[in-house]
XYZ file of C-alpha atoms in Angstrom:
317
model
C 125.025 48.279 121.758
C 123.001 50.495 124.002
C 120.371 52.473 123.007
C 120.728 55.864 121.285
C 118.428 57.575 123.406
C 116.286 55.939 126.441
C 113.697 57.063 127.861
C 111.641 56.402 130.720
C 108.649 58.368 133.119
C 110.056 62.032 131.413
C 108.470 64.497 133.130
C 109.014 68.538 132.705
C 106.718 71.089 134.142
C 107.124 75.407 133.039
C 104.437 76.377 135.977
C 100.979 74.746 135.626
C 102.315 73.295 132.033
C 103.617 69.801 131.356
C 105.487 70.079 128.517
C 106.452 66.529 129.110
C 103.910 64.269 130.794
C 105.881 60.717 131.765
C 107.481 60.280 128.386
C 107.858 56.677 127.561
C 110.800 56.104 124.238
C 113.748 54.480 122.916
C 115.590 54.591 119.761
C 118.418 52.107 118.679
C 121.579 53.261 117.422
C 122.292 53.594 113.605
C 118.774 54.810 112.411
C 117.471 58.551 111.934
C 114.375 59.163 114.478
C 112.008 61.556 113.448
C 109.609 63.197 116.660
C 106.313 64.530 115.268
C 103.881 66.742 116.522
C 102.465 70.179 116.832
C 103.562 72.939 118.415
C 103.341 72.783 121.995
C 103.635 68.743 122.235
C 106.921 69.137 123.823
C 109.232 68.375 120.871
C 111.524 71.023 121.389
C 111.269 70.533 125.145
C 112.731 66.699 124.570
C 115.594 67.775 122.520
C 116.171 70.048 125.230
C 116.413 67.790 127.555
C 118.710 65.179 125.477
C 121.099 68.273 124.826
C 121.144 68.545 129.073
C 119.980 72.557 128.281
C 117.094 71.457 130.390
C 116.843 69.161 133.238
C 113.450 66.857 133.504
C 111.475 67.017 136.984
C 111.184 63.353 137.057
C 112.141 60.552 135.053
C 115.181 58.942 133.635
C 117.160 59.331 130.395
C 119.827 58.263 128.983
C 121.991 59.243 125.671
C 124.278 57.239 123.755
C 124.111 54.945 127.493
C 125.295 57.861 129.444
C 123.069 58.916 132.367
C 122.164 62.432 131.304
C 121.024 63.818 134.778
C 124.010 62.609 136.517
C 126.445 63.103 133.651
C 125.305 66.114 131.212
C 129.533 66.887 130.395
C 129.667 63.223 128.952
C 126.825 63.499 126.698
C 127.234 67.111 125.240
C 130.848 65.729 123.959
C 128.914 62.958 122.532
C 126.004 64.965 120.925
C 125.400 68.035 118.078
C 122.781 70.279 118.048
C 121.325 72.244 115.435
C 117.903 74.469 116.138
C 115.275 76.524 114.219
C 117.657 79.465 113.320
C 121.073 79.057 111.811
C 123.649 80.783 114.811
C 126.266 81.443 112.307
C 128.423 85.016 112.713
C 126.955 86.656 109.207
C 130.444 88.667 109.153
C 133.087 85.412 109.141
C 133.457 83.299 105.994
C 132.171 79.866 106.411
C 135.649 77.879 106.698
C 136.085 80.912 109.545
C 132.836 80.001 111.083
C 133.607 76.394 111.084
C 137.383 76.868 112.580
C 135.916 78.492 115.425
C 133.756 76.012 116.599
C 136.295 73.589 116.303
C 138.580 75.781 118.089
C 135.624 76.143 120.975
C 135.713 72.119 121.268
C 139.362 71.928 122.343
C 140.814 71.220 118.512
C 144.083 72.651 118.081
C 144.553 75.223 114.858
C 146.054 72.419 112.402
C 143.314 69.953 113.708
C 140.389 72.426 113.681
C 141.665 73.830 109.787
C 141.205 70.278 108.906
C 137.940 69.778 110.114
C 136.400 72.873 109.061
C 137.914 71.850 105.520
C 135.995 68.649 105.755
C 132.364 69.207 106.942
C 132.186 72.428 103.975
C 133.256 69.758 101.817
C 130.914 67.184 103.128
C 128.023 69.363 102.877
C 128.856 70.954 99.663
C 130.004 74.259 100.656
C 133.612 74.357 99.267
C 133.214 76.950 97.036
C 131.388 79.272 99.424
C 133.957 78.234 102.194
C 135.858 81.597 101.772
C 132.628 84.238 101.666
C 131.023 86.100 104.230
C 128.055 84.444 105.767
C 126.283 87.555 104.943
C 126.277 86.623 101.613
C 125.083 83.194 101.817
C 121.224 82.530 101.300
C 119.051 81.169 104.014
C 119.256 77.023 103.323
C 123.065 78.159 102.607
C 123.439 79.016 105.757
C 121.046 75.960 107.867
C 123.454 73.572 105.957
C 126.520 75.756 107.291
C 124.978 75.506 110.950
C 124.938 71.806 110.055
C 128.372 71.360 109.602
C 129.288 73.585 113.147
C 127.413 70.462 114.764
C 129.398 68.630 112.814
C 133.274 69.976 113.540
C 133.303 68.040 117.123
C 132.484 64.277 115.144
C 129.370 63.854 117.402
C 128.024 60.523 117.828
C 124.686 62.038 117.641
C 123.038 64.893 115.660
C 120.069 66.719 117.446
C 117.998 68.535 114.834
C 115.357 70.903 116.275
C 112.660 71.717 113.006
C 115.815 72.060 111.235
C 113.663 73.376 108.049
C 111.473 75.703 109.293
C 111.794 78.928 107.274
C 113.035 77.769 104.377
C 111.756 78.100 101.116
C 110.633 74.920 99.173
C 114.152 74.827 97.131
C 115.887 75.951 100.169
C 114.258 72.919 102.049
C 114.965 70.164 99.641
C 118.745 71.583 100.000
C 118.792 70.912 103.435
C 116.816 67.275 102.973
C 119.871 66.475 101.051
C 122.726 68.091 102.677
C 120.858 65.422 106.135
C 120.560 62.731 103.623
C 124.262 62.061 102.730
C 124.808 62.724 106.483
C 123.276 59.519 106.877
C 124.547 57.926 104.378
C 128.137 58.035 106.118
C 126.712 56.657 109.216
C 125.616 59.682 111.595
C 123.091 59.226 113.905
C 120.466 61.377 114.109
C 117.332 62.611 115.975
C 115.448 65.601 114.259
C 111.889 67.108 115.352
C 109.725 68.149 112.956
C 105.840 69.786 111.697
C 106.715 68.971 107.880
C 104.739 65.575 107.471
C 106.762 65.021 104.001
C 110.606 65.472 105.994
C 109.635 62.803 108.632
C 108.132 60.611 105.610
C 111.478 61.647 103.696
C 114.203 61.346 106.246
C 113.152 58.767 108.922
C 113.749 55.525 109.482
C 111.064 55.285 112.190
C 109.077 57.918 113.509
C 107.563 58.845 116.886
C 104.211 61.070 117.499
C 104.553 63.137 120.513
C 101.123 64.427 121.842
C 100.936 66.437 124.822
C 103.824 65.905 126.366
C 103.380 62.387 125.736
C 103.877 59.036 123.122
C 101.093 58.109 121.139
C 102.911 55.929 118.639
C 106.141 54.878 117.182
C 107.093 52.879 113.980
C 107.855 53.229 110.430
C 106.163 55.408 108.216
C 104.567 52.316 106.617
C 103.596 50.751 110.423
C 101.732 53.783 111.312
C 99.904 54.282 108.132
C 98.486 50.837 108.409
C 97.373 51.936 111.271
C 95.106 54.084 109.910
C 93.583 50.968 107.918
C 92.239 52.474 104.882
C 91.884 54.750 102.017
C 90.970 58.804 102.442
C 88.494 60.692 100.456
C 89.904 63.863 100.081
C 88.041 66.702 98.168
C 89.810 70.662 98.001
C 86.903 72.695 98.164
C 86.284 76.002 95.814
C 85.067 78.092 98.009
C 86.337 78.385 101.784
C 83.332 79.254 103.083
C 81.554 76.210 101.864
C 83.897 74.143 104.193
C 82.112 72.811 106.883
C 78.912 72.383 104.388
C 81.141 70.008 102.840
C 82.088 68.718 105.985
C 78.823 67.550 106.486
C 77.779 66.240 103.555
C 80.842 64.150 103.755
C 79.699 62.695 107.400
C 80.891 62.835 110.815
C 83.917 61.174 110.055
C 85.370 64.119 107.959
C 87.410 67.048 109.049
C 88.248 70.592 107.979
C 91.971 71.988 106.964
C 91.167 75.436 106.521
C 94.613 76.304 105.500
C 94.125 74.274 102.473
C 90.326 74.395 101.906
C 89.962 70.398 102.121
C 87.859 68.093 103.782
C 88.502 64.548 104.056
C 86.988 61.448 105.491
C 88.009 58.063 105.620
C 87.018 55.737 102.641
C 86.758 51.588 103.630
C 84.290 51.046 100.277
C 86.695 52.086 97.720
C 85.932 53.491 94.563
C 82.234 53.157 95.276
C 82.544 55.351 98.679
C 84.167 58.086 96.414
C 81.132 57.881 93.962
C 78.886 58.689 97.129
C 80.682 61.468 98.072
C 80.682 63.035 94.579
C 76.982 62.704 94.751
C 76.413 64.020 98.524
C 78.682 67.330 97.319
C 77.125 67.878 94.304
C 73.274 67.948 96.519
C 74.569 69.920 98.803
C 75.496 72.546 96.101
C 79.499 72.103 96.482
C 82.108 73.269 93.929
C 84.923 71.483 93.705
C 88.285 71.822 91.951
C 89.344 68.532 92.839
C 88.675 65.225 94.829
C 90.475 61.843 94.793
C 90.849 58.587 96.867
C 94.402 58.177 97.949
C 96.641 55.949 100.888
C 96.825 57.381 104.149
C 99.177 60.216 105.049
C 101.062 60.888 108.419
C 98.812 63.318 108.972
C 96.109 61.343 108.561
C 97.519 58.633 110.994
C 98.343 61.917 113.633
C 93.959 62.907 113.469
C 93.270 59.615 113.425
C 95.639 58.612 116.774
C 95.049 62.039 118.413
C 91.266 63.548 117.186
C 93.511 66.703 115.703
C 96.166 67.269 113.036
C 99.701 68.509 113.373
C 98.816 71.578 112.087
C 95.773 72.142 114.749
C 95.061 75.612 114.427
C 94.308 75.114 110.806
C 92.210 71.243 111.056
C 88.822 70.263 112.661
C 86.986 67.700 112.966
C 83.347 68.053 113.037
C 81.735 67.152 117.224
Protein backbone atom coordinates (compact mmCIF):
# COMPACT_ATOMS: atom_id res chain seq x y z
CA UNK A 1 0.00 0.00 0.00
CA UNK A 2 1.39 3.39 -0.77
CA UNK A 3 2.06 5.85 1.54
CA UNK A 4 -0.56 8.14 3.10
CA UNK A 5 1.24 11.17 2.54
CA UNK A 6 4.92 11.49 0.86
CA UNK A 7 6.95 13.91 1.00
CA UNK A 8 10.02 14.99 -0.50
CA UNK A 9 12.35 18.59 -0.94
CA UNK A 10 8.78 20.72 0.11
CA UNK A 11 9.50 24.00 -0.41
CA UNK A 12 6.94 27.17 -0.01
CA UNK A 13 8.06 30.72 0.07
CA UNK A 14 5.19 33.99 1.14
CA UNK A 15 7.99 36.77 0.01
CA UNK A 16 11.32 36.60 1.91
CA UNK A 17 9.54 33.74 4.25
CA UNK A 18 9.96 29.98 3.93
CA UNK A 19 7.23 28.64 5.47
CA UNK A 20 8.45 25.35 4.22
CA UNK A 21 12.20 24.89 3.86
CA UNK A 22 12.80 21.32 1.78
CA UNK A 23 10.41 19.30 3.87
CA UNK A 24 11.54 15.77 4.13
CA UNK A 25 8.20 13.12 5.50
CA UNK A 26 6.18 10.16 5.06
CA UNK A 27 3.42 8.59 6.88
CA UNK A 28 2.01 5.00 6.23
CA UNK A 29 -1.51 4.39 5.83
CA UNK A 30 -3.76 3.26 8.80
CA UNK A 31 -2.12 5.33 11.67
CA UNK A 32 -3.12 8.96 13.00
CA UNK A 33 0.00 11.46 12.39
CA UNK A 34 0.25 14.16 14.63
CA UNK A 35 2.61 17.49 13.17
CA UNK A 36 3.95 19.53 16.11
CA UNK A 37 5.26 22.78 16.40
CA UNK A 38 4.81 26.42 17.09
CA UNK A 39 3.25 28.86 15.38
CA UNK A 40 4.94 29.88 12.38
CA UNK A 41 6.78 26.33 11.73
CA UNK A 42 4.69 25.86 8.75
CA UNK A 43 2.08 23.41 10.10
CA UNK A 44 -0.78 24.97 8.71
CA UNK A 45 1.17 25.76 5.55
CA UNK A 46 1.68 21.68 5.04
CA UNK A 47 -1.89 20.88 5.46
CA UNK A 48 -2.35 23.45 3.00
CA UNK A 49 -0.50 22.08 0.71
CA UNK A 50 -1.85 18.29 1.17
CA UNK A 51 -5.47 19.85 0.77
CA UNK A 52 -3.92 21.34 -2.90
CA UNK A 53 -5.29 25.05 -1.34
CA UNK A 54 -1.67 25.86 -1.81
CA UNK A 55 0.79 24.81 -4.32
CA UNK A 56 4.65 24.21 -3.03
CA UNK A 57 7.50 26.17 -5.05
CA UNK A 58 9.55 23.12 -5.24
CA UNK A 59 9.36 19.70 -4.19
CA UNK A 60 7.22 16.69 -4.59
CA UNK A 61 4.19 15.28 -2.74
CA UNK A 62 2.07 12.89 -2.93
CA UNK A 63 -1.41 11.90 -1.07
CA UNK A 64 -2.98 8.69 -0.70
CA UNK A 65 -0.23 7.88 -4.01
CA UNK A 66 -1.78 10.53 -6.07
CA UNK A 67 0.61 13.20 -7.42
CA UNK A 68 -0.83 16.29 -5.79
CA UNK A 69 0.78 18.98 -8.12
CA UNK A 70 -0.24 17.28 -11.20
CA UNK A 71 -3.52 15.90 -9.90
CA UNK A 72 -5.09 18.24 -7.00
CA UNK A 73 -9.07 17.01 -8.34
CA UNK A 74 -7.97 13.34 -7.43
CA UNK A 75 -6.82 14.02 -4.04
CA UNK A 76 -9.48 16.56 -2.72
CA UNK A 77 -12.13 13.56 -3.51
CA UNK A 78 -9.85 11.48 -1.52
CA UNK A 79 -9.23 13.89 1.46
CA UNK A 80 -11.40 15.94 4.45
CA UNK A 81 -10.48 18.91 5.94
CA UNK A 82 -11.37 20.41 9.07
CA UNK A 83 -9.52 23.90 10.33
CA UNK A 84 -9.26 26.14 13.45
CA UNK A 85 -12.90 27.50 13.26
CA UNK A 86 -15.96 25.35 12.83
CA UNK A 87 -17.58 26.74 9.08
CA UNK A 88 -20.94 25.54 10.00
CA UNK A 89 -24.19 27.93 8.84
CA UNK A 90 -25.26 28.88 12.72
CA UNK A 91 -28.97 29.25 11.18
CA UNK A 92 -29.43 25.37 9.64
CA UNK A 93 -29.96 22.45 12.02
CA UNK A 94 -27.12 20.09 12.04
CA UNK A 95 -28.73 17.09 9.92
CA UNK A 96 -29.40 20.41 7.47
CA UNK A 97 -25.82 21.35 7.68
CA UNK A 98 -24.66 17.91 7.03
CA UNK A 99 -27.21 17.29 3.90
CA UNK A 100 -25.71 20.13 2.29
CA UNK A 101 -22.36 19.17 2.16
CA UNK A 102 -23.26 15.97 0.98
CA UNK A 103 -25.38 17.52 -1.54
CA UNK A 104 -22.10 19.86 -2.54
CA UNK A 105 -20.09 16.41 -3.13
CA UNK A 106 -22.39 15.14 -5.89
CA UNK A 107 -24.72 12.81 -3.35
CA UNK A 108 -28.12 12.64 -4.50
CA UNK A 109 -31.04 13.73 -1.76
CA UNK A 110 -31.82 9.97 -0.59
CA UNK A 111 -27.97 9.29 -0.53
CA UNK A 112 -26.93 12.57 1.13
CA UNK A 113 -30.17 12.13 3.96
CA UNK A 114 -28.44 8.96 4.69
CA UNK A 115 -25.18 10.16 5.23
CA UNK A 116 -25.92 13.14 7.14
CA UNK A 117 -28.02 10.60 9.37
CA UNK A 118 -24.88 8.64 9.88
CA UNK A 119 -21.86 10.90 10.70
CA UNK A 120 -24.49 12.88 13.59
CA UNK A 121 -24.89 9.50 14.73
CA UNK A 122 -21.29 8.57 14.57
CA UNK A 123 -20.22 11.52 16.39
CA UNK A 124 -22.94 11.62 18.87
CA UNK A 125 -25.04 14.34 17.68
CA UNK A 126 -28.44 12.59 17.10
CA UNK A 127 -30.29 14.34 19.42
CA UNK A 128 -29.05 17.79 18.43
CA UNK A 129 -29.41 16.71 14.68
CA UNK A 130 -32.69 18.76 14.35
CA UNK A 131 -31.52 22.30 16.24
CA UNK A 132 -30.15 25.31 14.96
CA UNK A 133 -26.43 25.49 14.98
CA UNK A 134 -26.90 28.65 16.81
CA UNK A 135 -27.79 26.84 19.62
CA UNK A 136 -25.11 24.39 19.78
CA UNK A 137 -22.01 25.17 22.10
CA UNK A 138 -18.57 25.65 20.73
CA UNK A 139 -16.98 21.75 20.92
CA UNK A 140 -20.78 21.03 19.73
CA UNK A 141 -20.21 22.58 16.89
CA UNK A 142 -16.02 21.49 16.03
CA UNK A 143 -17.49 17.89 16.31
CA UNK A 144 -20.39 18.99 13.79
CA UNK A 145 -17.60 20.47 11.37
CA UNK A 146 -16.12 17.00 11.89
CA UNK A 147 -18.75 15.13 10.55
CA UNK A 148 -19.11 17.77 7.19
CA UNK A 149 -15.48 16.27 6.49
CA UNK A 150 -16.92 13.32 7.06
CA UNK A 151 -20.28 13.19 4.60
CA UNK A 152 -17.91 12.56 1.35
CA UNK A 153 -16.24 9.02 3.19
CA UNK A 154 -12.71 10.55 2.75
CA UNK A 155 -9.88 8.30 2.81
CA UNK A 156 -8.11 10.87 4.74
CA UNK A 157 -9.02 13.41 7.48
CA UNK A 158 -6.89 16.70 7.55
CA UNK A 159 -7.23 18.30 10.97
CA UNK A 160 -5.75 21.83 11.21
CA UNK A 161 -5.38 22.62 15.44
CA UNK A 162 -8.71 21.15 15.43
CA UNK A 163 -8.97 22.18 19.35
CA UNK A 164 -7.90 25.44 19.53
CA UNK A 165 -10.54 27.51 21.36
CA UNK A 166 -12.11 25.15 23.16
CA UNK A 167 -12.59 24.97 26.64
CA UNK A 168 -10.96 22.06 28.64
CA UNK A 169 -14.46 19.99 28.65
CA UNK A 170 -15.13 21.19 25.25
CA UNK A 171 -11.63 19.76 24.21
CA UNK A 172 -11.80 16.36 25.74
CA UNK A 173 -15.28 16.22 23.65
CA UNK A 174 -13.60 16.65 20.61
CA UNK A 175 -10.48 14.12 21.72
CA UNK A 176 -13.24 11.65 21.81
CA UNK A 177 -15.58 12.43 19.10
CA UNK A 178 -11.43 11.87 16.84
CA UNK A 179 -10.91 8.90 18.96
CA UNK A 180 -13.81 6.60 17.85
CA UNK A 181 -13.04 8.08 14.38
CA UNK A 182 -10.13 6.01 14.56
CA UNK A 183 -11.35 3.38 15.97
CA UNK A 184 -13.48 2.59 12.69
CA UNK A 185 -10.45 2.88 10.62
CA UNK A 186 -10.12 6.65 9.33
CA UNK A 187 -7.01 7.93 8.56
CA UNK A 188 -5.94 10.89 9.84
CA UNK A 189 -3.36 13.75 9.88
CA UNK A 190 -4.05 16.58 12.52
CA UNK A 191 -1.59 19.61 13.45
CA UNK A 192 -1.39 20.65 16.68
CA UNK A 193 0.31 23.22 19.82
CA UNK A 194 -1.51 21.02 22.62
CA UNK A 195 1.51 18.72 23.71
CA UNK A 196 -1.19 16.41 25.66
CA UNK A 197 -3.58 15.89 22.06
CA UNK A 198 -0.46 14.74 20.07
CA UNK A 199 0.55 12.51 23.27
CA UNK A 200 -3.32 11.53 23.33
CA UNK A 201 -4.25 10.97 19.75
CA UNK A 202 -1.10 9.93 17.77
CA UNK A 203 0.24 7.05 16.75
CA UNK A 204 3.53 8.70 15.73
CA UNK A 205 4.32 12.16 15.77
CA UNK A 206 6.40 14.57 13.67
CA UNK A 207 8.16 18.01 14.97
CA UNK A 208 8.11 20.57 12.35
CA UNK A 209 10.67 23.44 13.00
CA UNK A 210 11.04 26.15 10.66
CA UNK A 211 9.69 25.02 7.85
CA UNK A 212 11.49 21.94 8.36
CA UNK A 213 11.68 18.05 10.12
CA UNK A 214 13.49 17.74 13.15
CA UNK A 215 12.14 14.38 14.25
CA UNK A 216 9.56 11.77 13.83
CA UNK A 217 8.50 8.70 15.98
CA UNK A 218 6.31 7.64 18.69
CA UNK A 219 5.66 9.54 21.61
CA UNK A 220 7.76 6.99 23.56
CA UNK A 221 10.81 7.15 20.63
CA UNK A 222 11.14 10.79 21.01
CA UNK A 223 11.03 10.98 24.71
CA UNK A 224 13.91 8.62 24.92
CA UNK A 225 15.40 10.87 23.08
CA UNK A 226 15.55 13.22 25.54
CA UNK A 227 17.45 10.51 27.79
CA UNK A 228 16.53 11.44 31.20
CA UNK A 229 14.54 12.70 34.02
CA UNK A 230 13.44 16.71 34.40
CA UNK A 231 13.64 18.73 37.49
CA UNK A 232 10.85 20.83 37.35
CA UNK A 233 10.14 23.45 40.14
CA UNK A 234 6.77 26.16 39.69
CA UNK A 235 8.09 29.11 41.15
CA UNK A 236 6.01 31.53 43.73
CA UNK A 237 6.82 34.48 42.59
CA UNK A 238 7.22 35.37 38.72
CA UNK A 239 9.65 37.69 39.15
CA UNK A 240 12.02 35.37 40.87
CA UNK A 241 12.15 33.35 37.53
CA UNK A 242 15.27 33.70 36.00
CA UNK A 243 16.95 33.83 39.71
CA UNK A 244 15.75 30.43 39.77
CA UNK A 245 16.92 29.88 36.49
CA UNK A 246 20.22 30.29 37.59
CA UNK A 247 20.48 28.68 40.55
CA UNK A 248 19.21 25.73 38.70
CA UNK A 249 22.27 26.00 36.01
CA UNK A 250 22.66 26.68 32.47
CA UNK A 251 20.82 23.82 31.50
CA UNK A 252 17.41 25.18 32.81
CA UNK A 253 14.85 27.26 31.07
CA UNK A 254 12.04 29.69 31.84
CA UNK A 255 8.07 29.15 30.97
CA UNK A 256 6.83 32.33 32.00
CA UNK A 257 3.33 31.43 31.24
CA UNK A 258 3.47 28.95 33.95
CA UNK A 259 6.13 30.37 36.34
CA UNK A 260 8.44 27.10 36.04
CA UNK A 261 11.86 26.42 35.48
CA UNK A 262 13.21 23.16 34.66
CA UNK A 263 16.47 21.49 33.94
CA UNK A 264 17.38 18.18 33.07
CA UNK A 265 18.08 15.65 35.97
CA UNK A 266 20.70 12.44 34.94
CA UNK A 267 21.52 11.93 39.02
CA UNK A 268 18.12 11.13 40.12
CA UNK A 269 16.75 11.71 43.33
CA UNK A 270 20.07 13.08 44.53
CA UNK A 271 20.13 15.88 41.59
CA UNK A 272 16.63 16.95 42.94
CA UNK A 273 18.09 17.23 46.56
CA UNK A 274 20.71 19.76 45.00
CA UNK A 275 18.35 21.75 43.49
CA UNK A 276 16.17 22.07 46.63
CA UNK A 277 19.27 23.28 48.29
CA UNK A 278 20.59 25.78 45.41
CA UNK A 279 16.73 27.41 45.57
CA UNK A 280 16.46 27.60 48.99
CA UNK A 281 20.30 29.83 48.99
CA UNK A 282 19.26 31.72 46.52
CA UNK A 283 16.17 32.83 48.59
CA UNK A 284 13.44 30.99 46.24
CA UNK A 285 9.82 30.22 47.23
CA UNK A 286 8.42 27.50 45.90
CA UNK A 287 4.94 25.95 45.77
CA UNK A 288 6.08 22.94 44.23
CA UNK A 289 9.02 20.92 42.60
CA UNK A 290 9.26 17.26 41.49
CA UNK A 291 11.39 14.90 39.27
CA UNK A 292 9.28 13.48 36.54
CA UNK A 293 9.82 11.54 32.72
CA UNK A 294 10.29 13.69 29.91
CA UNK A 295 7.45 15.51 28.17
CA UNK A 296 7.02 16.36 24.37
CA UNK A 297 7.81 19.52 25.19
CA UNK A 298 10.70 18.74 26.75
CA UNK A 299 11.91 16.56 23.74
CA UNK A 300 10.73 19.89 21.29
CA UNK A 301 13.58 22.41 23.69
CA UNK A 302 15.70 19.81 23.82
CA UNK A 303 15.71 19.01 19.68
CA UNK A 304 15.15 22.71 18.81
CA UNK A 305 16.85 25.14 21.86
CA UNK A 306 12.98 26.56 22.26
CA UNK A 307 9.57 25.22 23.29
CA UNK A 308 6.36 25.01 21.33
CA UNK A 309 5.03 27.64 23.11
CA UNK A 310 8.19 30.12 22.36
CA UNK A 311 6.92 33.32 23.25
CA UNK A 312 6.28 32.10 26.71
CA UNK A 313 9.90 29.63 27.26
CA UNK A 314 13.65 30.58 27.48
CA UNK A 315 16.44 29.16 27.94
CA UNK A 316 19.11 30.92 29.71
CA UNK A 317 22.49 32.02 26.83
Amino acid sequence: MDPLIEAHGLTKHFGSLAALNGLDLVAPSGQVLAILGPNGAGKTTFIRTIATLTRPDAGTLRVAGIDAVRQPQRVRRAIGLAGQYAAVEPVLTGRENLRMVARLFGHGRRQAGSAADAVLDQLGLSQAGDRPVQTYSGGMRRRLDLGASLVGAPRLLLLDEPTTGLDPRSRIELWRAIEALVAQGTDMILTTQYLEEADRLADRIAIIDRGRLVASGTAHELKSRVGQDVIDAKIRDANDLRKAAEALGPEASIDAGESRVARPADGGPEQLVTAVQALCRAGIALDDIALRRPTLDDVFLTLTGHATTASTQETLT
